[in-house]
Short mmCIF file of C-alpha atoms in Angstrom, two decimals:
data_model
loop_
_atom_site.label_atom_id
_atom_site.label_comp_id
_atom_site.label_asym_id
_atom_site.label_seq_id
_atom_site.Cartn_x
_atom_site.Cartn_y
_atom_site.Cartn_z
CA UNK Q 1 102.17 116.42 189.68
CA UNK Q 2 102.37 120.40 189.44
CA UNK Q 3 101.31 122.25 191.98
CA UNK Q 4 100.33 124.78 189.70
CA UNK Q 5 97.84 123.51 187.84
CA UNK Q 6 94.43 122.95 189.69
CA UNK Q 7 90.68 121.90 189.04
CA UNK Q 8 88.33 125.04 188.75
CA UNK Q 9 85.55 122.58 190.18
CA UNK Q 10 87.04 120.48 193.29
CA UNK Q 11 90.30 122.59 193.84
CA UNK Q 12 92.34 119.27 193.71
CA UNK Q 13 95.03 118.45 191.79
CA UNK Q 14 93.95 116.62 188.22
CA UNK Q 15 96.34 115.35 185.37
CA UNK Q 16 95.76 113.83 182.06
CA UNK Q 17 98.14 111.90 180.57
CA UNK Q 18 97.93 110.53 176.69
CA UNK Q 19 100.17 107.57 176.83
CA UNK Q 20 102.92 106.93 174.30
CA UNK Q 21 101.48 109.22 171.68
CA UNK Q 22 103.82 109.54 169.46
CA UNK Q 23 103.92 105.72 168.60
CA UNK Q 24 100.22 105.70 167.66
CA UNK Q 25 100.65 104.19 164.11
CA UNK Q 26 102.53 101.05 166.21
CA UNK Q 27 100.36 100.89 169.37
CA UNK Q 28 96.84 101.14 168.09
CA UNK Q 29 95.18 101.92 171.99
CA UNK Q 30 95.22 105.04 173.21
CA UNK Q 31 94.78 104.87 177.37
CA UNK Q 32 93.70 108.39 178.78
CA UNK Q 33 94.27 107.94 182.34
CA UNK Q 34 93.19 110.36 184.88
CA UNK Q 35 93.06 110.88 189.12
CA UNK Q 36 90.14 111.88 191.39
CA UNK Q 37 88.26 111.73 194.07
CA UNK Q 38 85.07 113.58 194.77
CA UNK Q 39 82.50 112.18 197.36
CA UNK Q 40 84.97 109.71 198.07
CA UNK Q 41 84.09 107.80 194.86
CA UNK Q 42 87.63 106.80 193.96
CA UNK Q 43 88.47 106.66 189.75
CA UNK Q 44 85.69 109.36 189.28
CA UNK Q 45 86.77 112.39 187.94
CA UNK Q 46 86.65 114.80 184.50
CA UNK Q 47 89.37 113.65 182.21
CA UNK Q 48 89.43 116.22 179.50
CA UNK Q 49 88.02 114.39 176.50
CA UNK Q 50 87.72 117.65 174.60
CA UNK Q 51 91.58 117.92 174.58
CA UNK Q 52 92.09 114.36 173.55
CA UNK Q 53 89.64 114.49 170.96
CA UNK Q 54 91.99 117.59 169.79
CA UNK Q 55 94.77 115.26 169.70
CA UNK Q 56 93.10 112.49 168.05
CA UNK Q 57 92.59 114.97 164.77
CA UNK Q 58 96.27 115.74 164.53
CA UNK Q 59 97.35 112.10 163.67
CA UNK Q 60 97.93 111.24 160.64
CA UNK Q 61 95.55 108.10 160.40
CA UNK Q 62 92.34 106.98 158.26
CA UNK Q 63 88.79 108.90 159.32
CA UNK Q 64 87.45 105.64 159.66
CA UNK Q 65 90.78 104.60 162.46
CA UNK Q 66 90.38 108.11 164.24
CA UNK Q 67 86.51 108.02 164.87
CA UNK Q 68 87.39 104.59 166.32
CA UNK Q 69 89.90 106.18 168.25
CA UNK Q 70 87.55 108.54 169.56
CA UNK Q 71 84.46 106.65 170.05
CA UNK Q 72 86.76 104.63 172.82
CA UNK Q 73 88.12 107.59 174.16
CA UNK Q 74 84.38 108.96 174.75
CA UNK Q 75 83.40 105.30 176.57
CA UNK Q 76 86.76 105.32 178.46
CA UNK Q 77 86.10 108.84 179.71
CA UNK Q 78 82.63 107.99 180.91
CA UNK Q 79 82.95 104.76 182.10
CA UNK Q 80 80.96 102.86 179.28
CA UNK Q 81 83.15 99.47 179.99
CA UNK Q 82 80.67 96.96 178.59
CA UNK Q 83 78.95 96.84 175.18
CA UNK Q 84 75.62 97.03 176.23
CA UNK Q 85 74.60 98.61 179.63
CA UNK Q 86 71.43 98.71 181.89
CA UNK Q 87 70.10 102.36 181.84
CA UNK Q 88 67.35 102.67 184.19
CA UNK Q 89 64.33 105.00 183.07
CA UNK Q 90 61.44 106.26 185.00
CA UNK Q 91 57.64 106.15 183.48
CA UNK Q 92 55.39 108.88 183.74
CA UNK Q 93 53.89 106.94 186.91
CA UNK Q 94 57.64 107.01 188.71
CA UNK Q 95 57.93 103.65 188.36
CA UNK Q 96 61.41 102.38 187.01
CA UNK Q 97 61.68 99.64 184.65
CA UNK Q 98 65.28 98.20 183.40
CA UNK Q 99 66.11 97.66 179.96
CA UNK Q 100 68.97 97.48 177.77
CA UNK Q 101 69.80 100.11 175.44
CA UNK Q 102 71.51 100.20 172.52
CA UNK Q 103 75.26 101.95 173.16
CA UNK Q 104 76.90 101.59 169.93
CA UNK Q 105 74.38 104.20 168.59
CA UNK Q 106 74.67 106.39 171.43
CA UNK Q 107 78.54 106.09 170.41
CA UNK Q 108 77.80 107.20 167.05
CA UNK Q 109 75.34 110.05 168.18
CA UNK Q 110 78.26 111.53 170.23
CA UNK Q 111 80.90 111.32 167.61
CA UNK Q 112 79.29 113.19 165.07
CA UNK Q 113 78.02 115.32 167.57
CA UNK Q 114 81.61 116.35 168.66
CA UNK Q 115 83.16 116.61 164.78
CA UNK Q 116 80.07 118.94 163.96
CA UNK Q 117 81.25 121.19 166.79
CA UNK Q 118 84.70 120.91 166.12
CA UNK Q 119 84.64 123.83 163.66
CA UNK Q 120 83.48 125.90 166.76
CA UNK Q 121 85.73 125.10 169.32
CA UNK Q 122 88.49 125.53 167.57
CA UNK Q 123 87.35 129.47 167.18
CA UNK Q 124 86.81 129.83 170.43
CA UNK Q 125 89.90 130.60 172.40
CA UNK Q 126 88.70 129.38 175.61
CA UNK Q 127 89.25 125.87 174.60
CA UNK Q 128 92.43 125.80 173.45
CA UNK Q 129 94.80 123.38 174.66
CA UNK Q 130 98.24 124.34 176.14
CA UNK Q 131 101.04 121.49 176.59
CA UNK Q 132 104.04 120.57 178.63
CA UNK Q 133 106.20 117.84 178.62
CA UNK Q 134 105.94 115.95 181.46
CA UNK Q 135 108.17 112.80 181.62
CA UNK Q 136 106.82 110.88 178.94
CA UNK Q 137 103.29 112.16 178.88
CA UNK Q 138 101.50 115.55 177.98
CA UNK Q 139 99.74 118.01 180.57
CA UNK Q 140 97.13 119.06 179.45
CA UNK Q 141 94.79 122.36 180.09
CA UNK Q 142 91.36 122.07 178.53
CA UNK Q 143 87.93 123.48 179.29
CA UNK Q 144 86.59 120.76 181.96
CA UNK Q 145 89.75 121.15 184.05
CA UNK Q 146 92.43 123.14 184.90
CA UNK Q 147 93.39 126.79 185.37
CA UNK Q 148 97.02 128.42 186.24
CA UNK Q 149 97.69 130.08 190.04
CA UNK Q 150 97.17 133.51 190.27
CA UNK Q 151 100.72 135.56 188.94
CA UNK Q 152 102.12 132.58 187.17
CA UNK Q 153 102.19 134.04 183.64
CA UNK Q 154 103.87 137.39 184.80
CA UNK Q 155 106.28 134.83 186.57
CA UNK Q 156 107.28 133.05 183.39
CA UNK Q 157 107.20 136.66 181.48
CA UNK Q 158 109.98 138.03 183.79
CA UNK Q 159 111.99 134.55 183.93
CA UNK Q 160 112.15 134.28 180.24
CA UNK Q 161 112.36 137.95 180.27
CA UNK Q 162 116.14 137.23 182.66
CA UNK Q 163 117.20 134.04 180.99
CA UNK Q 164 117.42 136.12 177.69
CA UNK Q 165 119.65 138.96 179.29
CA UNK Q 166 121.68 136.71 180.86
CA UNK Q 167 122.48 134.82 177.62
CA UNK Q 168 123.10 138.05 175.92
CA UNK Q 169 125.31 138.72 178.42
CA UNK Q 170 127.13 135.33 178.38
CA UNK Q 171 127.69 135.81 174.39
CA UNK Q 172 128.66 139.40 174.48
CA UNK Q 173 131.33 138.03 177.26
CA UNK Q 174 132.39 135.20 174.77
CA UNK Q 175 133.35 137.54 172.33
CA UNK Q 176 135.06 139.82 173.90
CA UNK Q 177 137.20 137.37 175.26
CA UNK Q 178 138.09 135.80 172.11
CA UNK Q 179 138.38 139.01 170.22
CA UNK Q 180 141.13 139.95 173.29
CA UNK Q 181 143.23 137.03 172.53
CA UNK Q 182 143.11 137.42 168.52
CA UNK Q 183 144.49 140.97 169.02
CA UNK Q 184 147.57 139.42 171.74
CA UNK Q 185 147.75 136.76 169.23
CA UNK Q 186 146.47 136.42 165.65
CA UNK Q 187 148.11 133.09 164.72
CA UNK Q 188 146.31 131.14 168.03
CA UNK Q 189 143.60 130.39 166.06
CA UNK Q 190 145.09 129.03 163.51
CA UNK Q 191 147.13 127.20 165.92
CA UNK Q 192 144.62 125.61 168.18
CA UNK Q 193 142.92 124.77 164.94
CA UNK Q 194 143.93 121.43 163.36
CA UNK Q 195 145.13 121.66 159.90
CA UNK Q 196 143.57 118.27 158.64
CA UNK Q 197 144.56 118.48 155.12
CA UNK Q 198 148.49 119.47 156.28
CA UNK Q 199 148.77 116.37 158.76
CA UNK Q 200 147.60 113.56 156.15
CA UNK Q 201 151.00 114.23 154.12
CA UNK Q 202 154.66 115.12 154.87
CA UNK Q 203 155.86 117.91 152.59
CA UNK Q 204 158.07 115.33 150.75
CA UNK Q 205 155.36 113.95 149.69
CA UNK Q 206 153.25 116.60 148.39
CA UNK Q 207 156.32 117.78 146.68
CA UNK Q 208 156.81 114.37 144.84
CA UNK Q 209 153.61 114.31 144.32
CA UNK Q 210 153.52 117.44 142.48
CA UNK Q 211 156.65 116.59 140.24
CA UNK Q 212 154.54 113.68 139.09
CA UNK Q 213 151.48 116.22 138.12
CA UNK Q 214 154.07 118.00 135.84
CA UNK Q 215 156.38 114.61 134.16
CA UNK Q 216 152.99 113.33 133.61
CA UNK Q 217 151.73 116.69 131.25
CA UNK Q 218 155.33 116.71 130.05
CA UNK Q 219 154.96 113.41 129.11
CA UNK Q 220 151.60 113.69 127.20
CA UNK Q 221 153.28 115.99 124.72
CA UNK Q 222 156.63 113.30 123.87
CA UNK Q 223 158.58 116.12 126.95
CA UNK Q 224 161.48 114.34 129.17
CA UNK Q 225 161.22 114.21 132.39
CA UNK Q 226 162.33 117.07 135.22
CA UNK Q 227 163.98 115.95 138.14
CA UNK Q 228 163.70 117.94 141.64
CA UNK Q 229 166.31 120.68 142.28
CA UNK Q 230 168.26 121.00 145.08
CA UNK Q 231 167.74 124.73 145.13
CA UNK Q 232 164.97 125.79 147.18
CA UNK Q 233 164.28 129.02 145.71
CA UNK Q 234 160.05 128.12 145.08
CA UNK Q 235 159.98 127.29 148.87
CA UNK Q 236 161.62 130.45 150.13
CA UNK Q 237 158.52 132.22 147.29
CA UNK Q 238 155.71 130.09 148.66
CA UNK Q 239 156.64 130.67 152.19
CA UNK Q 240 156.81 134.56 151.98
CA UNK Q 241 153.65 134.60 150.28
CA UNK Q 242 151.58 132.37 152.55
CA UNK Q 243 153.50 134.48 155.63
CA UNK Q 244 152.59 137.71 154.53
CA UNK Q 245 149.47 137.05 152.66
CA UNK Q 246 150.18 137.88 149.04
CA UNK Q 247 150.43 136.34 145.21
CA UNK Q 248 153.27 137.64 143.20
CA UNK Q 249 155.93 136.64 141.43
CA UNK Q 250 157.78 139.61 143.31
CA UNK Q 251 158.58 138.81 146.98
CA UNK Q 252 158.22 141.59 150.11
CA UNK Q 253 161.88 142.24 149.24
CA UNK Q 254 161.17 143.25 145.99
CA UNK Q 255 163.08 139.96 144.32
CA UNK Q 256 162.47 139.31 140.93
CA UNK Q 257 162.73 135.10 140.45
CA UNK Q 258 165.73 135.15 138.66
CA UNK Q 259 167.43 136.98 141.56
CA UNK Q 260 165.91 134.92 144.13
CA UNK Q 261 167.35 131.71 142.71
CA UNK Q 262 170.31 133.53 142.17
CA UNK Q 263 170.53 134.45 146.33
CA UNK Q 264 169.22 130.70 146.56
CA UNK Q 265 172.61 129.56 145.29
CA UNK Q 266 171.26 128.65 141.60
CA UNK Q 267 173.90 129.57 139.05
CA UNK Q 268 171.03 127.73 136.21
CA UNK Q 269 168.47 129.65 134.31
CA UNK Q 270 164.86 129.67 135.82
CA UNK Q 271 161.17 130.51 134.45
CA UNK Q 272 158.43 130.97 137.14
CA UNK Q 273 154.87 129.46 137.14
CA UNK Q 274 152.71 130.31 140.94
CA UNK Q 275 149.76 129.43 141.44
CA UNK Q 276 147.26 129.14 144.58
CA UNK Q 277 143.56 128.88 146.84
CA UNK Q 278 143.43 131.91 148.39
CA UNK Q 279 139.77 131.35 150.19
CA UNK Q 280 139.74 128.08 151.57
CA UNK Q 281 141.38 125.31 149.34
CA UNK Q 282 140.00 121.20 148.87
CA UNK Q 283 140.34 118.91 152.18
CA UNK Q 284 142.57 117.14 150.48
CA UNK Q 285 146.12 118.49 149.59
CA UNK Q 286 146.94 116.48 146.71
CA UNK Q 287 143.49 117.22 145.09
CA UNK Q 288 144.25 120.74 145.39
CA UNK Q 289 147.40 120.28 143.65
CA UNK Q 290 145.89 118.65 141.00
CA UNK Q 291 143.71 121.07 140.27
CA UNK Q 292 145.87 124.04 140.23
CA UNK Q 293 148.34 121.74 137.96
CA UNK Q 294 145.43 121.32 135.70
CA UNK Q 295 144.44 125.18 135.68
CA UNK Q 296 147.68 126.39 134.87
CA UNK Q 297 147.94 123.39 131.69
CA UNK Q 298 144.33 123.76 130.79
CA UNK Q 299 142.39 126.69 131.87
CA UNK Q 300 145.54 129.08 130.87
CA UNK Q 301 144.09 131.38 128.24
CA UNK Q 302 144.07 134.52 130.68
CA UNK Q 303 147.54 134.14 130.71
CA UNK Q 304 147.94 134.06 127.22
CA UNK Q 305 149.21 130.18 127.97
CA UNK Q 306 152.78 131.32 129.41
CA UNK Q 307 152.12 128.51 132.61
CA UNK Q 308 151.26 125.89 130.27
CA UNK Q 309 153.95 127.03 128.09
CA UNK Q 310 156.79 127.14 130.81
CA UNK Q 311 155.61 123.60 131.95
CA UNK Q 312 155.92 122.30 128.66
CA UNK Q 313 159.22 124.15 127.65
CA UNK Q 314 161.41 121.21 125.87
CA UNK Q 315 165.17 122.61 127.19
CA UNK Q 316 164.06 122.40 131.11
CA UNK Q 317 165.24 119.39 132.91
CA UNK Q 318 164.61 120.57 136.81
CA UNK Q 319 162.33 122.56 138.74
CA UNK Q 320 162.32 123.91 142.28
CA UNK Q 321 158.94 123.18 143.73
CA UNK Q 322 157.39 125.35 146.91
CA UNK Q 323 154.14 124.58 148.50
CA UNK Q 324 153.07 126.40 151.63
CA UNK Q 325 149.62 126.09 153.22
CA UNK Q 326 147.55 127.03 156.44
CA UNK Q 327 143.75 125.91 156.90
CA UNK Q 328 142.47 128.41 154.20
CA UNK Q 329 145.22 128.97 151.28
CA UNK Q 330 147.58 127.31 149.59
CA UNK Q 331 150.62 128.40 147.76
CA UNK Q 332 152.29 126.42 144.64
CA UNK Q 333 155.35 127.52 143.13
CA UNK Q 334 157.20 125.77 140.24
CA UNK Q 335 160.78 127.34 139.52
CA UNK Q 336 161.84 125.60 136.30
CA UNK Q 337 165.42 125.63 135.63
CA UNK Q 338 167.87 125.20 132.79
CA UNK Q 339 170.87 123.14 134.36
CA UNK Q 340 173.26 122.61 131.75
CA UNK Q 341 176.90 123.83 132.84
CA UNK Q 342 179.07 122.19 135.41
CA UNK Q 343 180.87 124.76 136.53
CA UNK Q 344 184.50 124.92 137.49
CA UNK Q 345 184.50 128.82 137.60
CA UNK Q 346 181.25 131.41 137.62
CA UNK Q 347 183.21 134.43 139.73
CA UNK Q 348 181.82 138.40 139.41
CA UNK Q 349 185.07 139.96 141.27
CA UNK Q 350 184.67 144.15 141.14
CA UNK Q 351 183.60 144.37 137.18
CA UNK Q 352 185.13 141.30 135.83
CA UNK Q 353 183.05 138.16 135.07
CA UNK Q 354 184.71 134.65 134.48
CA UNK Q 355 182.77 131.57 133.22
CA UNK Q 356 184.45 128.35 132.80
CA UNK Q 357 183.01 125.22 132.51
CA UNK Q 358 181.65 122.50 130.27
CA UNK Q 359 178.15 121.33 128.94
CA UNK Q 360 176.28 118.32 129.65
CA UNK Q 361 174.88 118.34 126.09
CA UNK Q 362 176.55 119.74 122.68
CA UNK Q 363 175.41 123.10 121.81
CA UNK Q 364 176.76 126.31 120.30
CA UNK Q 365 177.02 129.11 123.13
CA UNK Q 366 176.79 132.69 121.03
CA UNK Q 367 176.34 135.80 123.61
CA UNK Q 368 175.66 136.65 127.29
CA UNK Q 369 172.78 139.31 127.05
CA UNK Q 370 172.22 141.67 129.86
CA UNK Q 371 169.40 143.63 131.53
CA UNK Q 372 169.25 146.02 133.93
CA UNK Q 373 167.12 146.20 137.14
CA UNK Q 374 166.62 149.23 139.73
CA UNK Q 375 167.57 147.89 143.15
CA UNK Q 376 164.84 146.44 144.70
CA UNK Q 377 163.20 147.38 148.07
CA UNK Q 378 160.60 146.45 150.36
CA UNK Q 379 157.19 146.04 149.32
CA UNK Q 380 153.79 145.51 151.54
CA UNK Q 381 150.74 142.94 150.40
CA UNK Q 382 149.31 145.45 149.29
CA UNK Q 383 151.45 146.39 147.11
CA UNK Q 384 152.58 143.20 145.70
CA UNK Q 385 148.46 142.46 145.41
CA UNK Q 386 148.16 145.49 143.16
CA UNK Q 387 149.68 146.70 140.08
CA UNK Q 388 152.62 146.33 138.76
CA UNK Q 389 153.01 143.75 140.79
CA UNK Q 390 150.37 141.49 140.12
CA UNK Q 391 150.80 140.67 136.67
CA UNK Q 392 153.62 138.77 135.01
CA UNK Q 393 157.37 139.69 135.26
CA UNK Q 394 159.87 140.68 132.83
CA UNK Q 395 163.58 140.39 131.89
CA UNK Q 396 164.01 143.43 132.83
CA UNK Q 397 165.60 146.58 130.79
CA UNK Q 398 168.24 145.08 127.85
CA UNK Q 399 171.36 147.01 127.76
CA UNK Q 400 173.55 144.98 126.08
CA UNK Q 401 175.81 142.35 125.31
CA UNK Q 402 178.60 140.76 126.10
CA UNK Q 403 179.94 138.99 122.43
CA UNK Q 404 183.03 137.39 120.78
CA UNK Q 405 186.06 139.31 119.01
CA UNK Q 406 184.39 140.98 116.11
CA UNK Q 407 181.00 140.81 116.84
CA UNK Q 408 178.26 143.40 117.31
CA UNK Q 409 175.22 143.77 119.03
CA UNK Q 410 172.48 145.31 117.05
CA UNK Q 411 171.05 147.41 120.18
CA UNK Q 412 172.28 148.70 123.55
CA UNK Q 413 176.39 148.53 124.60
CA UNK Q 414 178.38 145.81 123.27
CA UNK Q 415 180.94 144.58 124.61
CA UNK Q 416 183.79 142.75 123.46
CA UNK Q 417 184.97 139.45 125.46
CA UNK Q 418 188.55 139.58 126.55
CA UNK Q 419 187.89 135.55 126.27
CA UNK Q 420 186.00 133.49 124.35
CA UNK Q 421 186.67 130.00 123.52
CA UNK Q 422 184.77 126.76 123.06
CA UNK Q 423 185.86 123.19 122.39
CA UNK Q 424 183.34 120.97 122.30
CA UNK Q 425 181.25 120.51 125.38
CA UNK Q 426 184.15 122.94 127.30
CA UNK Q 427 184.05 126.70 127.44
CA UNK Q 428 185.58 129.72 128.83
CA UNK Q 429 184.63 133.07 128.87
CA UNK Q 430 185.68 136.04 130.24
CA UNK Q 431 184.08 140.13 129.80
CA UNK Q 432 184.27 143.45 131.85
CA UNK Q 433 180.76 145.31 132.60
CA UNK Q 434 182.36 149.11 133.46
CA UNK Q 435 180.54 149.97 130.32
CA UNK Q 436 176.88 149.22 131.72
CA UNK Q 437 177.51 149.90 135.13
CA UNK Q 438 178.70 153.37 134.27
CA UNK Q 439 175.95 153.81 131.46
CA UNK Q 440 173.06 152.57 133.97
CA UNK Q 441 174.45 153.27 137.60
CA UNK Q 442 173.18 151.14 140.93
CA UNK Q 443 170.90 148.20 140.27
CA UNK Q 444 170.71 144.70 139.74
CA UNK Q 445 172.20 143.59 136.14
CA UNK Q 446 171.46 139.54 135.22
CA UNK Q 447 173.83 137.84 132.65
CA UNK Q 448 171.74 135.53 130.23
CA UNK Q 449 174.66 132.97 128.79
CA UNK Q 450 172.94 131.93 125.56
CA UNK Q 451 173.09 129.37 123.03
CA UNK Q 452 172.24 129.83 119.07
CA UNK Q 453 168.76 128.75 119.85
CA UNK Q 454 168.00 131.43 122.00
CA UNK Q 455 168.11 128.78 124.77
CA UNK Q 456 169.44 130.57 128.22
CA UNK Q 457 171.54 128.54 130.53
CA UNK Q 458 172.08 131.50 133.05
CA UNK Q 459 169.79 133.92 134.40
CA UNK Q 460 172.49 134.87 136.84
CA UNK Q 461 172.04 138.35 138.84
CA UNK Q 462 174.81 140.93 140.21
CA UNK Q 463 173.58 143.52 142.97
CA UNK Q 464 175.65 146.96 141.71
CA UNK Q 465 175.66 149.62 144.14
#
C-alpha cells in the first residue's frame, strides 16, 4: 500500500484494485475489491466506481457484455448482494412500512444514467484517472478517493529530471570509451566480432567451390574443364585488396597481373577477372560466390562482356583463384592461365632470353611480342579506387618483336632470333632485347610467346632498370 496516496475524506489509506484485467475476454467477472473502515463498520468504504466504469469502456467487448459488466460493478460497489432488497420508506405520518422494491430497474436507471454523463466526465479534467502498476493490479486515482502528498510531483519532476542526465552521461561515457579503443586499435572490432559466414567453410572449400561455379559455365558452352593452379597469384590480389581496402586489377605496388603472376613464380600466360561486395556481402559465403560468378557471366554488358569472355576463353586450362573476406566485403579473384610449355629452360640473364621446352599439345609457335611498362610504384586506395586505375588493364605499350630468320614485324623493333627451331611438340628459342631496352630505357618489358592463332602461352615480365 503507498503511503502516498491518501483519502481526501477519512485521511486513511484506500486502494482499488481491478483484478486480472487484462484476461477479461477469458474470466468474464470483474471483482473490484477495496479496504476501509469508518465508524468502525469494517468492508465500508468508497471504491471508485467512476474509474472502473472508465475501464469497463476500454474493453473491447459487446455493449450488451459491458453494461452487464457495469451494472455488477455498480451493485458490488454499493453493496446490492441480493436480487431484491427491503428498502424501508417513511409515510407522510412517519410511520415506516417495508416493502420490496424492484432493483433490476434501479440497475438500469443508474447505467444509463452514468453512460449519459460519460460524455462529461471525460471533459472534465478533474476526473481523470491516473495508473500505476502495482503487482498485478492497477492503482487507481479517481474523484471519490485519493489525492497525492504535498511536493510529490516536483519530486518525480527532479528524479526523472536526474535519471535522464545520468543516462546521458552513462552513453556519452560509452562512447568515448569505445571510440578510444577504435583509434589504439581499428581491427578490434572486427576481431571481437564473429565472422559467421568465414567460420562455416575452410578456404579450401570455398575455393573448390568456386572452381565448380566456373567448369560448370564452361561446361554449358561444350568448354573443358580448368583445373586449380598451384600459383597463388589471385590470393596474393584478393588479400591486398581486402587489406588495404581497394578494387583494382593494379595492386598498392603498382603490379599489373601479368607481373604479379610472374613474381608469383608463373612462367604461363594469365587473363584477370575480380570481382567483389564491398558493403556488406550474403551470410552465406558460397551464395555470395555464386552470385558474383553469375554477374560477371550474365550481368557483364558494362564490361563490354570481357569477364564472361575470359571465363569462357577455349585455350585456358587453369586458373588461380583468391578469395579474401572480413564481416562486410568480399574479394574474388580468378587468374586464368595458359599452361602449355614444360619447361626445361625460361632464363633472362643481362639481355639474353632462352626458351626451351616442349608443348603439351601440337601447335605452331610464330613470334614473342613485347610491350613495354614504366616501372611501377606505390599506389594508395585512393588511387587505385580512382582513375586510371579503376577500369580495365592493358598489355601495355607494343614495341616489338622478337621473330625467326627472315621475318619482319610490321610495327615497332624487330628483332631477329639468334635461335629458332621447332620439332614437333619441342622448341627452342633464343633473342637479345638491347634493341628495346636501349629504345625504351627502365621499365618492365613482358614477352608474349605466341602461337599462329594468336594464342599466348607466356605473359612473362622482366623488371629493366
Amino acid at each position: 500500500m503507498c503511503e502516498r496516496w491518501f483519502c481526501e475524506k477519512h485521511l486513511e489509506p484506500r486502494l482499488a484494485f481491478i483484478k486480472d484485467l487484462e484476461a477479461i475476454d477469458k474470466i468474464p467477472e470483474i471483482r473490484v475489491l477495496y479496504y476501509a473502515e469508518i465508524e468502525g463498520k469494517e468492508g465500508q468504504g468508497h471504491p471508485d466506481f467512476e474509474y472502473s466504469r472508465r475501464k469497463f469502456r476500454q474493453l473491447d467487448i459487446e455493449e450488451k457484455r459491458r453494461n452487464d459488466l457495469i451494472k455488477q460493478a455498480l451493485d458490488r460497489m454499493n453493496h446490492y448482494y441480493d436480487d431484491v432488497e427491503e428498502i424501508t420508506e417513511t409515510d407522510e405520518e412517519g410511520s415506516e412500512e417495508s416493502k420490496p422494491v424492484d432493483v433490476e430497474l434501479d440497475r438500469k436507471k443508474r447505467v444509463e444514467m452514468l453512460l449519459k454523463e460519460e460524455e462529461e466526465i471525460d471533459k472534465d479534467q478533474q476526473f481523470k484517472t491516473k495508473e500505476m502498476k502495482l503487482n498485478s493490479g492497477m492503482i487507481s486515482e479517481g474523484k471519490f478517493h485519493f489525492k497525492k502528498a504535498e511536493g510529490y510531483e516536483e519530486t518525480q519532476r527532479k528524479s526523472v529530471k536526474w535519471k535522464r542526465v545520468l543516462i546521458t552521461i552513462l552513453m556519452l561515457a560509452i562512447v568515448t570509451l569505445a571510440l578510444l579503443v577504435f583509434c589504439w586499435n581499428p581491427n578490434l572490432f572486427s576481431t571481437l566480432v564473429p565472422n559467421l559466414s568465414s567460420t562455416s567453410y575452410t578456404r579450401e572449400e570455398l575455393v573448390n567451390y568456386a572452381l565448380t561455379l566456373i567448369n560448370l559455365d564452361r561446361s554449358s558452352r561444350g568448354l573443358s574443364n580448368v583445373s586449380l593452379s598451384s600459383i597463388d597469384s589471385g590470393q596474393v590480389h584478393a588479400d591486398d585488396m581486402l587489406s588495404h581496402g581497394f578494387f583494382s586489377h593494379w595492386g598498392t605496388d603498382g603490379s599489373k597481373p601479368y607481373m604479379r603472376y610472374t613474381l608469383a613464380g608463373g612462367k604461363g600466360a594469365v587473363a584477370e577477372n575480380i570481382a567483389a561486395y564491398l558493403q556488406g556481402s550474403p551470410s552465406n559465403l558460397k551464395t555470395a560466390l555464386k552470385d558474383l560468378e553469375f554477374n560477371m557471366m550474365y550481368q557483364d554488358s558494362a564490361s563490354n562482356w570481357g569477364h564472361r569472355d575470359n571465363i569462357l576463353n577455349p585455350f585456358h586450362n587453369e586458373v588461380s583463384i583468391g578469395i579474401s573476406q572480413d564481416n562486410n566485403r568480399l574479394y574474388f579473384v580468378e587468374d586464368f592461365i595458359d599452361d602449355y610449355v614444360h619447361w626445361s629452360t625460361f632464363t633472362v640473364t643481362q639481355n639474353q632470353v632462352t626458351l626451351i621446352g616442349s608443348l603439351s599439345q601440337q601447335v605452331s609457335l610464330s613470334q614473342v611480342s613485347i610491350f613495354y611498362d614504366s616501372l611501377p610504384s606505390n599506389l594508395t586506395a585512393h588511387q587505385l579506387d580512382n582513375s586510371p586505375y579503376d577500369g580495365s588493364y592493358t598489355q601495355g605499350t607494343f614495341v616489338g618483336m622478337a621473330l625467326p630468320p627472315n621475318y619482319q614485324s610490321q610495327q615497332g623493333i624487330t628483332i631477329t632470333a639468334q635461335t629458332w627451331v621447332q620439332s614437333a611438340l619441342a622448341f627452342q628459342i633464343e633473342f637479345d632485347l638491347s634493341q628495346v631496352f636501349n629504345a625504351y630505357g627502365n621499365g618492365v618489358y613482358t614477352i608474349y610467346l605466341q602461337t599462329t592463332t594468336q594464342d599466348s602461352l607466356t605473359t612473362y615480365s622482366i623488371w629493366y632498370d
